[in-house]
Amino acid sequence: MAENERLDAVAYLDRFFDELRDEVRTNPKFANRLVKAMGGKVVFEDSTKTDIANPYLLAAEGNKSEFYTVFSPLKTTQLKKILKDNNLATSVDIRGKSPSQLLDMLYDRASLKVSERKSSYF
Amino acid sequence: MTAIIAAIANLKGGVGKSTTTVMLADGLSYFYGLNVCVVDLDAQANSSQMLLTERGVQMAYEQGKGATHLLSSFIKGEPANVADFIMPNAVSLEELRIAEENDDRLGWISSLPSHPHLRLQEMGLEETWYSQAGTPTSLANKLAEHFKTGFDVLREYYDIILFDCPPHLSPLARAGLSLSDVFVMPTIADAVSTWGTKQFSDWVGANVAPDLPSRNFVLITRFRNTGYSKQIANELQEVYLKDRWFGPKIPESVHVLNAMERAAPDSYDTFRGKYGGVKGDVKRLSERFTDFLSQQRAGRKWQKMRD
Ligand SMILES: Nc1ncnc2c1ncn2[C@@H]1O[C@H](COP(=O)(O)OP(=O)(O)OP(=O)(O)O)[C@@H](O)[C@H]1O
Ligand SMILES: [Mg+2]
């Protein structure tokens, strides 16, 4: 935007929301944060889930069935990626495991880490 | 076997003592097939955490294992049966686990872990000791004397015993240093750490053993390849700590951070998978360290078992 360009309020907002819309479309992590901040419940597609679903945050909420609801639709490769990306398993640990074993591993290990690391105060 | 005891120590905090301890344990057990015991003398319990995970550290404590319980033996005036306080399996490398499973143990790591409670316990002990006219030095000496028999027994079971020391001169750290044959001093290539290396090794020479600084292995850790760091590293090697053994510079790398976070108490990884981009550095570290040990203990052979 040229520095001395003058916009009316509506044009200004249009630009702002265009940018925001683009970001939400292309950046699932940001979209997830935004939705969370607004307190909404929005469903994400499978392909973006691996990027945004954070096993630690979900495990910390302490709702096991919600955890399984979010992660059980994922394919084996997606589960493996989440386990590895979050330092919850090595390639050796996940070798030959079925989706349900991977899901249990994800839940058990994320919950374990959360319970060991979360402060007991506040 | 007659283990060599190596203290990994520096008064300076955060220079990579615990990380170096774990890299040495992994490197020596993996490449040289050594039987390693890691003794954590630091209440932060970081090397214990790296080896066993947080849950593992807590479980050990609840099972009566680790440095806190060893210290209790001293407080109660019981003999220091060090072996009773050891967690026999602190291995995270898949290759070692498989060899063991096939009854062909080739390299192993055990741990005498620490626990955050250790600091409170030491403080309690210090309070009692000083109230009875004891001094920090007499406490450290008494502890060393008490643990010496226990560690002499332990020496028969291991090739190398590593003491991960805290970044301050706690009574246990002082005792550990005085039981050590050699000491490893990790440091960072910056001004404050460089001055710290002189302070610490002078202190060790004056208070532990005058020849201990000559049995010193220096390791520059978290090395960033900048002109400034290179210059400081060069000065350390050529001037300030001239004539000491230096390990390879360990780069500051996210691979190191990853390698130090064990996924779960029952998680294993291959050496390659665990160390990724820094596997060559861990290998060079173990090679250089065994060269150093050969010079310290003539006649002792260190043979590569894996590559
Ligand atoms: N080569 C490296 N690359 C990146 N990070 C590293 C490296 N070495 C150590 N670190 C990180 O630096 C921090 C300090 O390392 P470490 O705990 O090993 O130091 P320390 O000397 O044992 O600390 P303390 O004095 O608290 O006992 C840790 O967060 C560790 O993960
Ligand atoms: Mg440490």
CSV table of C-alpha atoms and ligand atoms in Angstrom, one decimal:
chain,number,residue,atom,x,y,z
A,1,MET,CA,0.0,0.0,0.0
A,2,ALA,CA,1.5,3.3,-1.0
A,3,GLU,CA,2.0,5.4,2.1
A,4,ASN,CA,-0.1,8.2,1.1
A,5,GLU,CA,-2.9,6.1,-0.4
A,6,ARG,CA,-6.2,7.0,1.3
A,7,LEU,CA,-8.9,4.4,1.8
A,8,ASP,CA,-12.4,4.7,3.2
A,9,ALA,CA,-13.3,2.5,6.2
A,10,VAL,CA,-15.1,-0.2,4.1
A,11,ALA,CA,-12.2,-0.6,1.6
A,12,TYR,CA,-9.9,-0.8,4.5
A,13,LEU,CA,-11.9,-3.6,6.2
A,14,ASP,CA,-12.2,-5.4,2.8
A,15,ARG,CA,-8.5,-5.6,2.5
A,16,PHE,CA,-8.1,-6.8,6.0
A,17,PHE,CA,-10.6,-9.6,5.7
A,18,ASP,CA,-9.3,-10.7,2.3
A,19,GLU,CA,-5.9,-11.2,3.9
A,20,LEU,CA,-7.4,-13.0,6.8
A,21,ARG,CA,-9.5,-15.2,4.6
A,22,ASP,CA,-6.4,-16.2,2.6
A,23,GLU,CA,-4.5,-17.0,5.7
A,24,VAL,CA,-7.2,-19.1,7.2
A,25,ARG,CA,-7.5,-21.0,3.9
A,26,THR,CA,-3.8,-21.8,3.6
A,27,ASN,CA,-2.7,-22.0,7.1
A,28,PRO,CA,-4.6,-24.6,9.1
A,29,LYS,CA,-2.6,-24.0,12.3
A,30,PHE,CA,-3.5,-20.3,12.3
A,31,ALA,CA,-7.1,-21.2,11.4
A,32,ASN,CA,-7.3,-23.5,14.4
A,33,ARG,CA,-5.9,-20.9,16.7
A,34,LEU,CA,-8.3,-18.3,15.4
A,35,VAL,CA,-11.3,-20.5,15.9
A,36,LYS,CA,-10.1,-21.5,19.3
A,37,ALA,CA,-9.7,-17.9,20.3
A,38,MET,CA,-13.3,-17.2,19.3
A,39,GLY,CA,-14.5,-20.2,21.2
A,40,GLY,CA,-16.0,-21.9,18.2
A,41,LYS,CA,-16.2,-25.6,17.3
A,42,VAL,CA,-15.1,-26.1,13.7
A,43,VAL,CA,-14.5,-29.3,11.9
A,44,PHE,CA,-11.3,-29.7,9.9
A,45,GLU,CA,-10.7,-32.0,7.0
A,46,ASP,CA,-8.6,-35.1,7.4
A,47,SER,CA,-5.8,-33.8,5.3
A,48,THR,CA,-5.3,-30.8,7.5
A,49,LYS,CA,-5.8,-32.6,10.8
A,50,THR,CA,-2.3,-34.0,10.9
A,51,ASP,CA,-1.0,-30.4,10.9
A,52,ILE,CA,-3.2,-29.0,13.6
A,53,ALA,CA,-4.3,-31.7,16.0
A,54,ASN,CA,-2.0,-31.4,19.0
A,55,PRO,CA,-2.1,-34.6,21.1
A,56,TYR,CA,-0.7,-32.8,24.2
A,57,LEU,CA,-3.4,-30.2,24.2
A,58,LEU,CA,-6.1,-32.8,23.7
A,59,ALA,CA,-4.7,-35.2,26.2
A,60,ALA,CA,-4.4,-32.3,28.7
A,61,GLU,CA,-8.2,-31.8,28.4
A,62,GLY,CA,-8.5,-35.2,30.0
A,63,ASN,CA,-11.4,-36.3,27.7
A,64,LYS,CA,-10.4,-39.7,26.4
A,65,SER,CA,-13.4,-40.2,24.1
A,66,GLU,CA,-12.9,-36.8,22.6
A,67,PHE,CA,-9.2,-37.6,22.0
A,68,TYR,CA,-10.2,-40.8,20.2
A,69,THR,CA,-12.9,-39.1,18.2
A,70,VAL,CA,-10.4,-36.6,16.8
A,71,PHE,CA,-7.6,-39.1,16.0
A,72,SER,CA,-9.4,-42.3,15.1
A,73,PRO,CA,-10.4,-41.3,11.6
A,74,LEU,CA,-6.7,-40.8,10.7
A,75,LYS,CA,-4.9,-43.2,8.5
A,76,THR,CA,-1.9,-45.2,9.7
A,77,THR,CA,0.6,-42.9,8.0
A,78,GLN,CA,-1.0,-39.8,9.5
A,79,LEU,CA,-0.9,-41.4,13.0
A,80,LYS,CA,2.7,-42.3,12.5
A,81,LYS,CA,3.6,-38.8,11.4
A,82,ILE,CA,1.8,-37.3,14.5
A,83,LEU,CA,3.6,-39.7,16.8
A,84,LYS,CA,7.0,-38.9,15.3
A,85,ASP,CA,6.5,-35.2,14.9
A,86,ASN,CA,5.5,-34.8,18.5
A,87,ASN,CA,8.4,-36.9,19.8
A,88,LEU,CA,6.0,-39.6,21.1
A,89,ALA,CA,7.5,-42.5,19.2
A,90,THR,CA,10.5,-43.5,17.1
A,91,SER,CA,10.4,-45.4,13.8
A,92,VAL,CA,11.3,-48.5,15.8
A,93,ASP,CA,8.4,-48.0,18.2
A,94,ILE,CA,5.8,-47.8,15.4
A,95,ARG,CA,7.1,-50.5,13.1
A,96,GLY,CA,4.4,-53.1,12.3
A,97,LYS,CA,1.8,-51.5,14.6
A,98,SER,CA,-1.9,-51.5,13.7
A,99,PRO,CA,-3.9,-48.2,13.6
A,100,SER,CA,-5.6,-49.0,16.9
A,101,GLN,CA,-2.2,-49.8,18.6
A,102,LEU,CA,-0.9,-46.5,17.2
A,103,LEU,CA,-3.9,-44.7,18.5
A,104,ASP,CA,-3.5,-46.2,22.0
A,105,MET,CA,0.2,-45.4,21.9
A,106,LEU,CA,-0.6,-41.8,21.0
A,107,TYR,CA,-3.1,-41.4,23.8
A,108,ASP,CA,-1.1,-43.3,26.5
A,109,ARG,CA,2.2,-41.5,25.8
A,110,ALA,CA,0.8,-38.0,25.3
A,111,SER,CA,-1.2,-38.4,28.6
A,112,LEU,CA,1.9,-39.7,30.4
A,113,LYS,CA,4.0,-36.8,29.3
A,114,VAL,CA,1.3,-34.3,30.2
A,115,SER,CA,0.8,-35.8,33.7
A,116,GLU,CA,4.6,-35.7,34.3
A,117,ARG,CA,5.2,-32.2,33.0
A,118,LYS,CA,2.1,-30.3,34.0
A,119,SER,CA,2.6,-28.1,37.1
A,120,SER,CA,0.4,-29.1,40.1
A,121,TYR,CA,-0.2,-25.5,40.8
A,122,PHE,CA,-2.6,-23.3,38.8
B,1,MET,CA,36.7,-55.2,34.4
B,2,THR,CA,38.0,-52.3,36.4
B,3,ALA,CA,36.0,-49.3,35.6
B,4,ILE,CA,37.4,-45.9,35.0
B,5,ILE,CA,35.4,-43.2,36.8
B,6,ALA,CA,34.9,-40.0,34.8
B,7,ALA,CA,33.2,-36.9,36.3
B,8,ILE,CA,31.5,-34.7,33.8
B,9,ALA,CA,31.7,-31.4,35.6
B,10,ASN,CA,31.8,-27.6,35.4
B,11,LEU,CA,30.8,-24.9,37.8
B,12,LYS,CA,29.1,-23.2,34.9
B,13,GLY,CA,25.4,-24.2,34.3
B,14,GLY,CA,23.9,-25.1,31.0
B,15,VAL,CA,27.2,-25.9,29.1
B,16,GLY,CA,26.1,-29.4,28.2
B,17,LYS,CA,27.3,-31.6,31.0
B,18,SER,CA,24.2,-33.8,31.0
B,19,THR,CA,24.0,-34.0,27.3
B,20,THR,CA,27.7,-34.9,27.1
B,21,THR,CA,27.1,-37.6,29.7
B,22,VAL,CA,24.4,-39.2,27.7
B,23,MET,CA,26.3,-38.9,24.4
B,24,LEU,CA,29.3,-40.6,26.0
B,25,ALA,CA,27.2,-43.4,27.5
B,26,ASP,CA,25.5,-44.1,24.1
B,27,GLY,CA,28.7,-43.7,22.1
B,28,LEU,CA,30.9,-45.9,24.3
B,29,SER,CA,28.3,-48.6,24.7
B,30,TYR,CA,27.4,-48.6,21.0
B,31,PHE,CA,30.7,-48.2,19.3
B,32,TYR,CA,33.0,-49.9,21.8
B,33,GLY,CA,30.5,-52.4,23.4
B,34,LEU,CA,31.3,-51.0,26.9
B,35,ASN,CA,29.3,-51.6,30.0
B,36,VAL,CA,28.5,-48.1,31.2
B,37,CYS,CA,27.0,-46.9,34.5
B,38,VAL,CA,25.7,-43.3,34.5
B,39,VAL,CA,25.5,-41.9,38.0
B,40,ASP,CA,23.5,-38.7,38.3
B,41,LEU,CA,24.7,-36.5,41.2
B,42,ASP,CA,22.5,-33.5,40.2
B,43,ALA,CA,19.1,-32.9,41.7
B,44,GLN,CA,18.0,-31.5,38.4
B,45,ALA,CA,18.1,-35.1,37.3
B,46,ASN,CA,18.5,-34.2,33.6
B,47,SER,CA,20.7,-37.0,32.5
B,48,SER,CA,18.4,-39.4,34.3
B,49,GLN,CA,15.4,-37.9,32.5
B,50,MET,CA,17.2,-38.2,29.2
B,51,LEU,CA,18.0,-41.8,29.8
B,52,LEU,CA,14.8,-43.0,31.6
B,53,THR,CA,12.2,-40.3,30.9
B,54,GLU,CA,10.4,-38.3,33.6
B,55,ARG,CA,8.2,-41.2,34.4
B,56,GLY,CA,11.2,-43.5,34.6
B,57,VAL,CA,12.9,-41.1,37.1
B,58,GLN,CA,9.8,-41.1,39.3
B,59,MET,CA,9.4,-44.8,39.2
B,60,ALA,CA,13.0,-45.4,40.1
B,61,TYR,CA,12.6,-43.1,43.1
B,62,GLU,CA,9.5,-44.9,44.2
B,63,GLN,CA,11.3,-48.2,43.9
B,64,GLY,CA,14.0,-47.1,46.2
B,65,LYS,CA,16.6,-46.6,43.5
B,66,GLY,CA,18.9,-43.7,42.8
B,67,ALA,CA,21.1,-41.1,44.4
B,68,THR,CA,18.6,-40.0,47.1
B,69,HIS,CA,18.5,-43.5,48.5
B,70,LEU,CA,22.2,-43.8,48.3
B,71,LEU,CA,22.6,-40.6,50.3
B,72,SER,CA,20.1,-42.0,52.8
B,73,SER,CA,22.4,-44.9,53.4
B,74,PHE,CA,25.1,-42.3,54.4
B,75,ILE,CA,22.7,-40.4,56.6
B,76,LYS,CA,21.6,-43.6,58.4
B,77,GLY,CA,25.2,-44.8,58.7
B,78,GLU,CA,24.5,-47.9,56.7
B,79,PRO,CA,27.1,-49.3,54.2
B,80,ALA,CA,27.0,-47.9,50.7
B,81,ASN,CA,25.9,-50.9,48.7
B,82,VAL,CA,25.8,-48.8,45.5
B,83,ALA,CA,24.7,-51.7,43.3
B,84,ASP,CA,21.4,-51.9,45.3
B,85,PHE,CA,20.4,-48.4,44.0
B,86,ILE,CA,21.0,-49.0,40.3
B,87,MET,CA,18.4,-49.2,37.5
B,88,PRO,CA,19.9,-52.1,35.5
B,89,ASN,CA,18.4,-51.0,32.1
B,90,ALA,CA,18.9,-47.4,30.9
B,91,VAL,CA,19.4,-48.4,27.3
B,92,SER,CA,17.4,-46.7,24.5
B,93,LEU,CA,19.4,-47.9,21.5
B,94,GLU,CA,17.6,-50.7,19.6
B,95,GLU,CA,20.9,-52.4,18.5
B,96,LEU,CA,21.9,-52.9,22.2
B,97,ARG,CA,18.5,-54.1,23.1
B,98,ILE,CA,18.4,-56.7,20.3
B,99,ALA,CA,21.9,-58.0,21.1
B,100,GLU,CA,20.8,-58.4,24.7
B,101,GLU,CA,17.6,-60.2,23.6
B,102,ASN,CA,19.8,-62.6,21.7
B,103,ASP,CA,21.9,-63.2,24.7
B,104,ASP,CA,24.8,-61.5,23.1
B,105,ARG,CA,25.1,-58.4,25.2
B,106,LEU,CA,27.5,-56.0,23.5
B,107,GLY,CA,27.4,-52.7,25.2
B,108,TRP,CA,25.0,-51.7,27.9
B,109,ILE,CA,23.9,-48.7,30.0
B,110,SER,CA,22.7,-48.8,33.6
B,111,SER,CA,21.8,-45.8,35.7
B,112,LEU,CA,22.0,-44.6,39.2
B,113,PRO,CA,19.4,-41.9,38.7
B,114,SER,CA,18.8,-38.7,40.6
B,115,HIS,CA,15.5,-37.1,41.6
B,116,PRO,CA,14.6,-33.4,42.4
B,117,HIS,CA,14.2,-34.4,46.1
B,118,LEU,CA,18.0,-34.9,46.3
B,119,ARG,CA,18.6,-31.2,46.8
B,120,LEU,CA,16.3,-31.0,49.8
B,121,GLN,CA,18.0,-34.0,51.2
B,122,GLU,CA,21.4,-32.6,50.8
B,123,MET,CA,20.4,-29.4,52.4
B,124,GLY,CA,19.0,-31.2,55.4
B,125,LEU,CA,22.3,-33.1,55.7
B,126,GLU,CA,24.3,-29.9,55.4
B,127,GLU,CA,22.2,-28.3,58.1
B,128,THR,CA,22.8,-31.1,60.5
B,129,TRP,CA,26.5,-31.4,59.6
B,130,TYR,CA,27.3,-27.7,60.0
B,131,SER,CA,25.3,-27.5,63.3
B,132,GLN,CA,27.7,-30.0,64.6
B,133,ALA,CA,30.8,-27.9,63.7
B,134,GLY,CA,31.4,-29.8,60.4
B,135,THR,CA,32.6,-27.9,57.4
B,136,PRO,CA,31.8,-28.3,53.7
B,137,THR,CA,35.2,-29.9,53.1
B,138,SER,CA,34.8,-32.4,55.9
B,139,LEU,CA,31.4,-33.4,54.6
B,140,ALA,CA,32.7,-33.9,51.1
B,141,ASN,CA,35.6,-36.0,52.4
B,142,LYS,CA,33.3,-38.0,54.6
B,143,LEU,CA,30.9,-38.7,51.8
B,144,ALA,CA,33.8,-39.7,49.5
B,145,GLU,CA,35.2,-42.0,52.1
B,146,HIS,CA,31.7,-43.6,52.6
B,147,PHE,CA,31.1,-44.1,48.9
B,148,LYS,CA,34.6,-45.3,48.0
B,149,THR,CA,34.1,-48.9,49.1
B,150,GLY,CA,30.7,-49.0,47.3
B,151,PHE,CA,32.2,-47.7,44.1
B,152,ASP,CA,35.2,-49.9,44.3
B,153,VAL,CA,32.9,-52.8,44.2
B,154,LEU,CA,31.0,-51.3,41.3
B,155,ARG,CA,34.2,-50.9,39.3
B,156,GLU,CA,34.3,-54.6,38.9
B,157,TYR,CA,31.0,-54.7,37.0
B,158,TYR,CA,31.5,-51.8,34.6
B,159,ASP,CA,34.0,-50.6,32.1
B,160,ILE,CA,33.2,-47.0,32.7
B,161,ILE,CA,31.3,-45.0,35.4
B,162,LEU,CA,30.1,-41.5,34.4
B,163,PHE,CA,29.2,-39.0,37.1
B,164,ASP,CA,27.0,-36.2,35.9
B,165,CYS,CA,27.7,-33.4,38.2
B,166,PRO,CA,25.5,-30.3,39.1
B,167,PRO,CA,26.5,-26.8,38.1
B,168,HIS,CA,27.5,-26.0,41.7
B,169,LEU,CA,29.8,-27.6,44.2
B,170,SER,CA,27.3,-29.7,46.1
B,171,PRO,CA,28.7,-32.1,48.8
B,172,LEU,CA,27.9,-35.0,46.5
B,173,ALA,CA,29.6,-33.4,43.5
B,174,ARG,CA,32.7,-32.8,45.5
B,175,ALA,CA,32.7,-36.3,46.7
B,176,GLY,CA,32.1,-37.5,43.1
B,177,LEU,CA,35.0,-35.5,41.8
B,178,SER,CA,37.4,-36.9,44.4
B,179,LEU,CA,36.5,-40.5,43.5
B,180,SER,CA,37.1,-39.8,39.8
B,181,ASP,CA,40.1,-40.9,37.7
B,182,VAL,CA,39.5,-38.3,35.0
B,183,PHE,CA,37.2,-35.4,34.5
B,184,VAL,CA,35.4,-34.1,31.5
B,185,MET,CA,34.7,-30.4,31.3
B,186,PRO,CA,32.1,-29.4,28.7
B,187,THR,CA,32.2,-25.7,27.9
B,188,ILE,CA,30.7,-23.2,25.5
B,189,ALA,CA,32.9,-21.0,23.3
B,190,ASP,CA,32.0,-17.7,24.8
B,191,ALA,CA,33.7,-15.3,27.3
B,192,VAL,CA,31.9,-16.1,30.5
B,193,SER,CA,32.3,-19.9,30.0
B,194,THR,CA,35.9,-19.5,29.1
B,195,TRP,CA,36.7,-17.7,32.3
B,196,GLY,CA,34.7,-20.3,34.1
B,197,THR,CA,36.9,-23.1,32.8
B,198,LYS,CA,39.9,-21.6,34.4
B,199,GLN,CA,38.1,-21.0,37.7
B,200,PHE,CA,36.7,-24.5,37.8
B,201,SER,CA,39.9,-26.4,36.9
B,202,ASP,CA,42.0,-24.2,39.3
B,203,TRP,CA,39.5,-25.0,42.0
B,204,VAL,CA,39.6,-28.7,41.2
B,205,GLY,CA,43.4,-28.6,41.3
B,206,ALA,CA,43.5,-26.8,44.7
B,207,ASN,CA,40.7,-28.7,46.4
B,208,VAL,CA,40.3,-32.1,44.9
B,209,ALA,CA,43.6,-33.3,43.6
B,210,PRO,CA,46.5,-31.2,42.2
B,211,ASP,CA,47.0,-33.6,39.2
B,212,LEU,CA,43.3,-33.9,38.3
B,213,PRO,CA,43.5,-30.9,35.8
B,214,SER,CA,46.1,-32.9,33.9
B,215,ARG,CA,43.6,-35.7,33.6
B,216,ASN,CA,41.1,-33.4,32.0
B,217,PHE,CA,39.1,-33.8,28.7
B,218,VAL,CA,37.6,-30.6,27.4
B,219,LEU,CA,34.6,-30.5,25.1
B,220,ILE,CA,33.4,-27.5,23.4
B,221,THR,CA,29.6,-27.9,23.1
B,222,ARG,CA,26.7,-26.1,21.5
B,223,PHE,CA,29.2,-24.8,19.0
B,224,ARG,CA,28.0,-22.2,16.5
B,225,ASN,CA,30.2,-21.8,13.5
B,226,THR,CA,30.7,-18.1,13.7
B,227,GLY,CA,33.9,-16.1,13.6
B,228,TYR,CA,33.6,-15.2,17.3
B,229,SER,CA,33.1,-18.8,18.4
B,230,LYS,CA,35.9,-20.1,16.3
B,231,GLN,CA,38.2,-17.5,17.8
B,232,ILE,CA,37.3,-18.3,21.4
B,233,ALA,CA,37.6,-22.0,20.7
B,234,ASN,CA,41.0,-21.5,19.2
B,235,GLU,CA,42.1,-19.5,22.2
B,236,LEU,CA,40.9,-22.1,24.6
B,237,GLN,CA,42.8,-24.8,22.8
B,238,GLU,CA,46.0,-22.9,22.0
B,239,VAL,CA,46.3,-20.7,25.1
B,240,TYR,CA,44.0,-21.0,28.1
B,241,LEU,CA,43.7,-24.8,28.3
B,242,LYS,CA,46.8,-25.6,26.3
B,243,ASP,CA,48.1,-29.2,26.6
B,244,ARG,CA,44.7,-30.6,27.6
B,245,TRP,CA,42.8,-33.2,25.6
B,246,PHE,CA,40.0,-31.7,23.5
B,247,GLY,CA,37.1,-33.6,22.0
B,248,PRO,CA,35.5,-32.7,18.7
B,249,LYS,CA,33.4,-29.5,18.8
B,250,ILE,CA,29.8,-30.5,19.2
B,251,PRO,CA,27.6,-28.3,17.1
B,252,GLU,CA,24.5,-26.6,18.4
B,253,SER,CA,21.8,-28.6,16.7
B,254,VAL,CA,18.2,-29.5,17.0
B,255,HIS,CA,19.2,-33.1,16.4
B,256,VAL,CA,20.8,-33.0,19.8
B,257,LEU,CA,17.6,-31.7,21.4
B,258,ASN,CA,15.6,-34.5,19.7
B,259,ALA,CA,18.0,-37.2,20.7
B,260,MET,CA,17.8,-36.2,24.4
B,261,GLU,CA,14.0,-36.5,24.6
B,262,ARG,CA,13.1,-40.2,25.0
B,263,ALA,CA,9.6,-40.8,23.8
B,264,ALA,CA,8.6,-43.2,26.6
B,265,PRO,CA,10.2,-45.5,29.1
B,266,ASP,CA,9.8,-48.4,26.7
B,267,SER,CA,10.9,-46.5,23.6
B,268,TYR,CA,13.9,-47.6,21.5
B,269,ASP,CA,15.6,-46.2,18.5
B,270,THR,CA,18.5,-47.1,16.3
B,271,PHE,CA,21.7,-45.2,16.8
B,272,ARG,CA,21.2,-43.6,13.4
B,273,GLY,CA,17.6,-42.7,14.1
B,274,LYS,CA,18.3,-41.3,17.6
B,275,TYR,CA,21.3,-39.1,16.6
B,276,GLY,CA,20.4,-38.2,13.0
B,277,GLY,CA,22.6,-35.4,11.8
B,278,VAL,CA,24.9,-35.5,14.8
B,279,LYS,CA,25.7,-39.2,14.7
B,280,GLY,CA,29.2,-38.5,13.3
B,281,ASP,CA,29.9,-36.1,16.2
B,282,VAL,CA,28.9,-38.7,18.8
B,283,LYS,CA,31.2,-41.2,17.0
B,284,ARG,CA,34.1,-38.8,17.0
B,285,LEU,CA,33.5,-38.0,20.6
B,286,SER,CA,33.7,-41.6,21.6
B,287,GLU,CA,36.8,-42.2,19.5
B,288,ARG,CA,38.6,-39.2,20.9
B,289,PHE,CA,37.5,-40.0,24.5
B,290,THR,CA,38.8,-43.6,24.2
B,291,ASP,CA,42.1,-42.2,22.9
B,292,PHE,CA,42.3,-40.0,26.0
B,293,LEU,CA,41.5,-43.0,28.2
B,294,SER,CA,44.2,-45.1,26.6
B,295,GLN,CA,46.7,-42.5,27.5
B,296,GLN,CA,45.4,-42.3,31.0
B,297,ARG,CA,45.4,-46.1,31.5
B,298,ALA,CA,48.2,-47.6,29.6
B,299,GLY,CA,47.7,-51.2,28.6
B,300,ARG,CA,43.9,-50.9,28.4
B,301,LYS,CA,42.5,-51.7,24.9
B,302,TRP,CA,39.4,-50.0,23.5
B,303,GLN,CA,38.2,-51.8,20.5
B,304,LYS,CA,35.5,-50.8,18.1
B,305,MET,CA,32.6,-53.3,18.0
B,306,ARG,CA,30.3,-51.4,15.7
B,307,ASP,CA,30.7,-48.7,13.1
C,1,LIG,N1,24.8,-29.6,21.0
C,1,LIG,C1,23.6,-29.0,21.4
C,1,LIG,N2,22.8,-28.4,20.6
C,1,LIG,C2,21.6,-27.9,21.0
C,1,LIG,N3,21.2,-27.8,22.3
C,1,LIG,C3,22.0,-28.4,23.2
C,1,LIG,C4,23.3,-29.0,22.8
C,1,LIG,N4,23.8,-29.4,24.0
C,1,LIG,C5,23.0,-29.1,25.0
C,1,LIG,N5,21.9,-28.4,24.5
C,1,LIG,C6,20.8,-27.9,25.3
C,1,LIG,O1,21.3,-27.0,26.2
C,1,LIG,C7,20.7,-27.0,27.4
C,1,LIG,C8,21.8,-27.3,28.5
C,1,LIG,O2,22.3,-28.6,28.3
C,1,LIG,P1,22.6,-29.6,29.5
C,1,LIG,O3,21.4,-29.8,30.3
C,1,LIG,O4,23.2,-30.8,28.9
C,1,LIG,O5,23.7,-28.7,30.2
C,1,LIG,P2,24.2,-28.9,31.7
C,1,LIG,O6,25.6,-28.4,31.7
C,1,LIG,O7,24.0,-30.3,32.1
C,1,LIG,O8,23.2,-28.0,32.5
C,1,LIG,P3,23.1,-27.9,34.1
C,1,LIG,O9,24.3,-27.0,34.5
C,1,LIG,O10,21.8,-27.2,34.3
C,1,LIG,O11,23.3,-29.2,34.7
C,1,LIG,C9,19.7,-28.1,27.3
C,1,LIG,O12,18.5,-27.5,27.0
C,1,LIG,C10,20.2,-28.9,26.2
C,1,LIG,O13,19.2,-29.6,25.5
C,2,MG,MG,23.1,-31.1,33.8
